[in-house]
Amino acid sequence: MTQIATDSFGIAEALEQLGVKEINNGASTGVKWIDCKGGMLDSYSPVDGSLIGKVKLSTPEDYETVIRTAEEAFRTWRMMPAPKRGEIVRQMGEEIRRYKEPLGKLVSYEMGKSLQEGLGEVQEMIDICDFAVGLSRQLYGLTMHSERPLHRMYEQWHPLGIVGIISAFNFPVAVWSWNAAIAWVCGDVCVWKPSSKTPLCAVACQNIITSVLKKNNVPEGVSCLLVGNPVGDLMNNDKRVPMVSFTGSTRIGKIVAGATAQRFGRSILELGGNNAIIVSQHADLNMVLVGAVFGAVGTAGQRCTSTRRLIVHESIYDKTIGVLKNAYGQLKIGNPLDQKNHVGPLIDKKAVEDYLNAIERAKKEGGKMIVEGGVVTGDGFESGCYVKPCIVEAKNEFHIVQEETFAPILYVMKYSTIDEAIRMQNNVPQGLSSSIFTSNMREMEQFLSHEGSDCGIANVNIGTSGAEIGGAFGGEKETGGGRESGSDAWKAYMRRQTNTINYSTTLPLAQGIEFNI
């Protein structure tokens, strides 16, 4: 079934449990796989370089079949009461719970993140299903007082239709669920194009929920899967897809935003992050150590919320650097399924090239290596995707510091005043996540005020990496401005309608206008 180099962690068994075969059809409408006519997409693991499996690519003809099926499904799905839709999503969450371990292993093996992070990502899927169940009874509108007598005004929310979801490799299953679970309870149907670097995780998810869809007689097309990069372009330009939720690079995000706006569609954009932690002289360095190191090296620096910059007060700069150097010296790099290791591989060799180029650019701009980087070689590292987390003393204005490199590179710099630190934190094109470590109440409040962090996420005494599903997730500036997951992010998946009812026997006009006939 697979060509796994070493399987001491039970990957073959996990794939068997998840129904992931060596060759899978490349499109699904939720309860049926379509025999696609495209070529094959190979999925290799960055853990050991092995071929995990193959997926058929979807063609434009396959895309048409899926979209037509989704359109038909929407007509039925939107008429189902929202709490009933929520009940089906609850059952999906329960089914995902049953498969948490094998799916977490697959996420870890296909993407390269640690097993703990893989299992944590699946837990996010379970949590968002739980959240969506409650939300299905809370899709509230407002009532408003009319200026006309015997009139009632209120607003209500209606489903949009087909929601296109284009997800990235670094969270191959969670980001889909953030969108899909909310969209489903809102009455939408979903078409998912996963990253071509992690297609088998998507196949596994579709397999898991299929039994729930069948059991509840859900129509074909409520949950659809298409594989291959051309699918994204088709969705972006398709008027039948009123909204596209895209997670990925700022460069591609601009293309998605332009294409959807050109046809007056909507987009949710979750793009690049260049996240900083401010370390105040009033910080608890033990807490800083955990937040900064996990933020910088967790998922091998391949989170959009990964810590890229550490802005440290000059009075504790040397001490902070010493603590970090000691911690980095204890990091274990290796197979992410082995829980003794802290750092797994980058997603592929192109990511390794980007990592090495970023280090060279930082040096050319005047950066000083505090902890050296490099590629890890030898037994167990045959995939060529393992690198050393490194620390570079840099200046915020360096061109490379202004960019997002998806790798475990941490840039450190010093500041004198809190105003200076906040300016440095904000002085990058991206605006996703931010953090300050301090016990000074005034610094906390200034950081969280309108003159403080300009990011969509601002934390105090926790790191930049990771977020709970109860809050709306997203950022500002070149991060795209989109919001997913919790709070009132559900409103992006619905259309607002204002209603006025006249229950009088006359027809008064608004603003007191007289119109006599």
PDB file of C-alpha atoms in Angstrom, residues 309-439:
ATOM      1  CA  ARG A 309      11.219  38.269  15.831  1.00  0.00           C
ATOM      2  CA  LEU A 310      12.204  38.692  19.479  1.00  0.00           C
ATOM      3  CA  ILE A 311      12.376  42.334  20.583  1.00  0.00           C
ATOM      4  CA  VAL A 312      14.224  42.427  23.914  1.00  0.00           C
ATOM      5  CA  HIS A 313      14.781  45.288  26.352  1.00  0.00           C
ATOM      6  CA  GLU A 314      18.425  46.342  26.342  1.00  0.00           C
ATOM      7  CA  SER A 315      18.806  45.844  30.115  1.00  0.00           C
ATOM      8  CA  ILE A 316      18.084  42.084  29.883  1.00  0.00           C
ATOM      9  CA  TYR A 317      19.242  41.454  26.321  1.00  0.00           C
ATOM     10  CA  ASP A 318      22.438  39.548  27.131  1.00  0.00           C
ATOM     11  CA  LYS A 319      20.729  37.475  29.823  1.00  0.00           C
ATOM     12  CA  THR A 320      17.869  36.587  27.448  1.00  0.00           C
ATOM     13  CA  ILE A 321      20.289  35.586  24.704  1.00  0.00           C
ATOM     14  CA  GLY A 322      22.165  33.371  27.140  1.00  0.00           C
ATOM     15  CA  VAL A 323      18.976  31.613  28.214  1.00  0.00           C
ATOM     16  CA  LEU A 324      17.948  31.066  24.586  1.00  0.00           C
ATOM     17  CA  LYS A 325      21.364  29.722  23.537  1.00  0.00           C
ATOM     18  CA  ASN A 326      21.244  27.220  26.366  1.00  0.00           C
ATOM     19  CA  ALA A 327      17.737  26.087  25.395  1.00  0.00           C
ATOM     20  CA  TYR A 328      18.613  25.773  21.699  1.00  0.00           C
ATOM     21  CA  GLY A 329      21.593  23.632  22.665  1.00  0.00           C
ATOM     22  CA  GLN A 330      19.196  21.102  24.178  1.00  0.00           C
ATOM     23  CA  LEU A 331      16.798  20.820  21.230  1.00  0.00           C
ATOM     24  CA  LYS A 332      16.528  17.346  19.713  1.00  0.00           C
ATOM     25  CA  ILE A 333      15.994  17.177  15.939  1.00  0.00           C
ATOM     26  CA  GLY A 334      14.584  14.049  14.348  1.00  0.00           C
ATOM     27  CA  ASN A 335      11.587  11.945  13.418  1.00  0.00           C
ATOM     28  CA  PRO A 336       8.561  13.936  14.645  1.00  0.00           C
ATOM     29  CA  LEU A 337       6.685  10.744  15.517  1.00  0.00           C
ATOM     30  CA  ASP A 338       9.284  10.109  18.213  1.00  0.00           C
ATOM     31  CA  GLN A 339       8.090  12.232  21.121  1.00  0.00           C
ATOM     32  CA  LYS A 340      11.642  12.626  22.451  1.00  0.00           C
ATOM     33  CA  ASN A 341      12.345  14.986  19.548  1.00  0.00           C
ATOM     34  CA  HIS A 342      11.452  18.684  19.567  1.00  0.00           C
ATOM     35  CA  VAL A 343      11.973  19.607  15.902  1.00  0.00           C
ATOM     36  CA  GLY A 344      10.897  17.713  12.814  1.00  0.00           C
ATOM     37  CA  PRO A 345      11.599  18.378   9.126  1.00  0.00           C
ATOM     38  CA  LEU A 346      10.631  21.183   6.812  1.00  0.00           C
ATOM     39  CA  ILE A 347       7.959  20.250   4.286  1.00  0.00           C
ATOM     40  CA  ASP A 348      10.314  19.732   1.312  1.00  0.00           C
ATOM     41  CA  LYS A 349      13.723  20.581  -0.152  1.00  0.00           C
ATOM     42  CA  LYS A 350      12.446  23.855  -1.626  1.00  0.00           C
ATOM     43  CA  ALA A 351      11.692  24.964   1.940  1.00  0.00           C
ATOM     44  CA  VAL A 352      15.243  24.004   2.907  1.00  0.00           C
ATOM     45  CA  GLU A 353      16.587  26.179   0.074  1.00  0.00           C
ATOM     46  CA  ASP A 354      14.493  29.114   1.280  1.00  0.00           C
ATOM     47  CA  TYR A 355      15.833  28.607   4.812  1.00  0.00           C
ATOM     48  CA  LEU A 356      19.461  28.593   3.657  1.00  0.00           C
ATOM     49  CA  ASN A 357      18.936  31.608   1.397  1.00  0.00           C
ATOM     50  CA  ALA A 358      17.349  33.563   4.249  1.00  0.00           C
ATOM     51  CA  ILE A 359      20.349  32.909   6.506  1.00  0.00           C
ATOM     52  CA  GLU A 360      22.767  34.052   3.783  1.00  0.00           C
ATOM     53  CA  ARG A 361      20.732  37.186   3.120  1.00  0.00           C
ATOM     54  CA  ALA A 362      20.641  37.998   6.838  1.00  0.00           C
ATOM     55  CA  LYS A 363      24.434  37.672   7.033  1.00  0.00           C
ATOM     56  CA  LYS A 364      24.930  39.890   3.970  1.00  0.00           C
ATOM     57  CA  GLU A 365      22.747  42.580   5.532  1.00  0.00           C
ATOM     58  CA  GLY A 366      24.895  42.556   8.678  1.00  0.00           C
ATOM     59  CA  GLY A 367      23.206  39.905  10.803  1.00  0.00           C
ATOM     60  CA  LYS A 368      25.257  38.065  13.397  1.00  0.00           C
ATOM     61  CA  MET A 369      24.706  34.357  13.971  1.00  0.00           C
ATOM     62  CA  ILE A 370      24.068  33.665  17.654  1.00  0.00           C
ATOM     63  CA  VAL A 371      23.051  30.036  17.104  1.00  0.00           C
ATOM     64  CA  GLU A 372      24.291  28.616  13.798  1.00  0.00           C
ATOM     65  CA  GLY A 373      21.937  26.981  11.346  1.00  0.00           C
ATOM     66  CA  GLY A 374      22.451  24.385   8.648  1.00  0.00           C
ATOM     67  CA  VAL A 375      21.098  21.180   7.154  1.00  0.00           C
ATOM     68  CA  VAL A 376      21.172  18.054   9.333  1.00  0.00           C
ATOM     69  CA  THR A 377      22.609  14.965   7.643  1.00  0.00           C
ATOM     70  CA  GLY A 378      23.314  11.379   8.601  1.00  0.00           C
ATOM     71  CA  ASP A 379      21.266   8.357   9.601  1.00  0.00           C
ATOM     72  CA  GLY A 380      17.592   9.199  10.049  1.00  0.00           C
ATOM     73  CA  PHE A 381      17.828  12.400   8.028  1.00  0.00           C
ATOM     74  CA  GLU A 382      17.820  10.896   4.514  1.00  0.00           C
ATOM     75  CA  SER A 383      14.888  13.037   3.348  1.00  0.00           C
ATOM     76  CA  GLY A 384      17.181  16.076   3.302  1.00  0.00           C
ATOM     77  CA  CYS A 385      14.474  18.187   4.948  1.00  0.00           C
ATOM     78  CA  TYR A 386      15.881  18.538   8.474  1.00  0.00           C
ATOM     79  CA  VAL A 387      17.516  21.832   9.474  1.00  0.00           C
ATOM     80  CA  LYS A 388      18.912  23.356  12.648  1.00  0.00           C
ATOM     81  CA  PRO A 389      16.864  26.061  14.373  1.00  0.00           C
ATOM     82  CA  CYS A 390      19.014  29.180  14.434  1.00  0.00           C
ATOM     83  CA  ILE A 391      19.095  32.615  16.048  1.00  0.00           C
ATOM     84  CA  VAL A 392      20.276  35.726  14.204  1.00  0.00           C
ATOM     85  CA  GLU A 393      21.000  39.094  15.787  1.00  0.00           C
ATOM     86  CA  ALA A 394      19.456  41.509  13.317  1.00  0.00           C
ATOM     87  CA  LYS A 395      17.822  44.872  12.786  1.00  0.00           C
ATOM     88  CA  ASN A 396      14.130  45.201  12.153  1.00  0.00           C
ATOM     89  CA  GLU A 397      14.724  47.158   8.957  1.00  0.00           C
ATOM     90  CA  PHE A 398      16.699  44.347   7.280  1.00  0.00           C
ATOM     91  CA  HIS A 399      14.886  43.340   4.085  1.00  0.00           C
ATOM     92  CA  ILE A 400      14.960  39.666   5.075  1.00  0.00           C
ATOM     93  CA  VAL A 401      13.485  40.487   8.493  1.00  0.00           C
ATOM     94  CA  GLN A 402      10.602  42.252   6.784  1.00  0.00           C
ATOM     95  CA  GLU A 403       9.727  38.996   4.976  1.00  0.00           C
ATOM     96  CA  GLU A 404       8.241  35.750   6.236  1.00  0.00           C
ATOM     97  CA  THR A 405      10.497  32.716   5.908  1.00  0.00           C
ATOM     98  CA  PHE A 406       8.653  29.512   6.776  1.00  0.00           C
ATOM     99  CA  ALA A 407      11.530  28.023   8.768  1.00  0.00           C
ATOM    100  CA  PRO A 408      12.971  27.980  12.324  1.00  0.00           C
ATOM    101  CA  ILE A 409      14.900  31.256  12.068  1.00  0.00           C
ATOM    102  CA  LEU A 410      14.525  33.663  14.981  1.00  0.00           C
ATOM    103  CA  TYR A 411      15.688  37.270  14.589  1.00  0.00           C
ATOM    104  CA  VAL A 412      16.582  39.016  17.847  1.00  0.00           C
ATOM    105  CA  MET A 413      16.963  42.761  18.425  1.00  0.00           C
ATOM    106  CA  LYS A 414      16.997  45.159  21.346  1.00  0.00           C
ATOM    107  CA  TYR A 415      14.951  48.202  22.351  1.00  0.00           C
ATOM    108  CA  SER A 416      15.126  51.028  24.887  1.00  0.00           C
ATOM    109  CA  THR A 417      11.519  52.165  25.473  1.00  0.00           C
ATOM    110  CA  ILE A 418       8.134  50.476  25.184  1.00  0.00           C
ATOM    111  CA  ASP A 419       7.115  52.994  22.503  1.00  0.00           C
ATOM    112  CA  GLU A 420      10.139  51.973  20.442  1.00  0.00           C
ATOM    113  CA  ALA A 421       9.353  48.281  20.929  1.00  0.00           C
ATOM    114  CA  ILE A 422       5.761  48.676  19.730  1.00  0.00           C
ATOM    115  CA  ARG A 423       6.926  50.666  16.703  1.00  0.00           C
ATOM    116  CA  MET A 424       9.357  47.862  15.825  1.00  0.00           C
ATOM    117  CA  GLN A 425       6.673  45.255  16.354  1.00  0.00           C
ATOM    118  CA  ASN A 426       4.308  47.082  13.987  1.00  0.00           C
ATOM    119  CA  ASN A 427       6.885  48.087  11.397  1.00  0.00           C
ATOM    120  CA  VAL A 428       6.488  45.073   9.091  1.00  0.00           C
ATOM    121  CA  PRO A 429       3.997  44.512   6.241  1.00  0.00           C
ATOM    122  CA  GLN A 430       2.267  41.621   8.025  1.00  0.00           C
ATOM    123  CA  GLY A 431      -0.104  41.830  10.992  1.00  0.00           C
ATOM    124  CA  LEU A 432      -1.143  38.434  12.283  1.00  0.00           C
ATOM    125  CA  SER A 433       0.040  37.625  15.809  1.00  0.00           C
ATOM    126  CA  SER A 434       1.940  39.541  18.485  1.00  0.00           C
ATOM    127  CA  SER A 435       2.884  39.198  22.116  1.00  0.00           C
ATOM    128  CA  ILE A 436       4.416  41.018  25.058  1.00  0.00           C
ATOM    129  CA  PHE A 437       5.901  39.435  28.165  1.00  0.00           C
ATOM    130  CA  THR A 438       5.692  41.814  31.093  1.00  0.00           C
ATOM    131  CA  SER A 439       4.352  42.123  34.626  1.00  0.00           C
TER     132      SER A 439
END
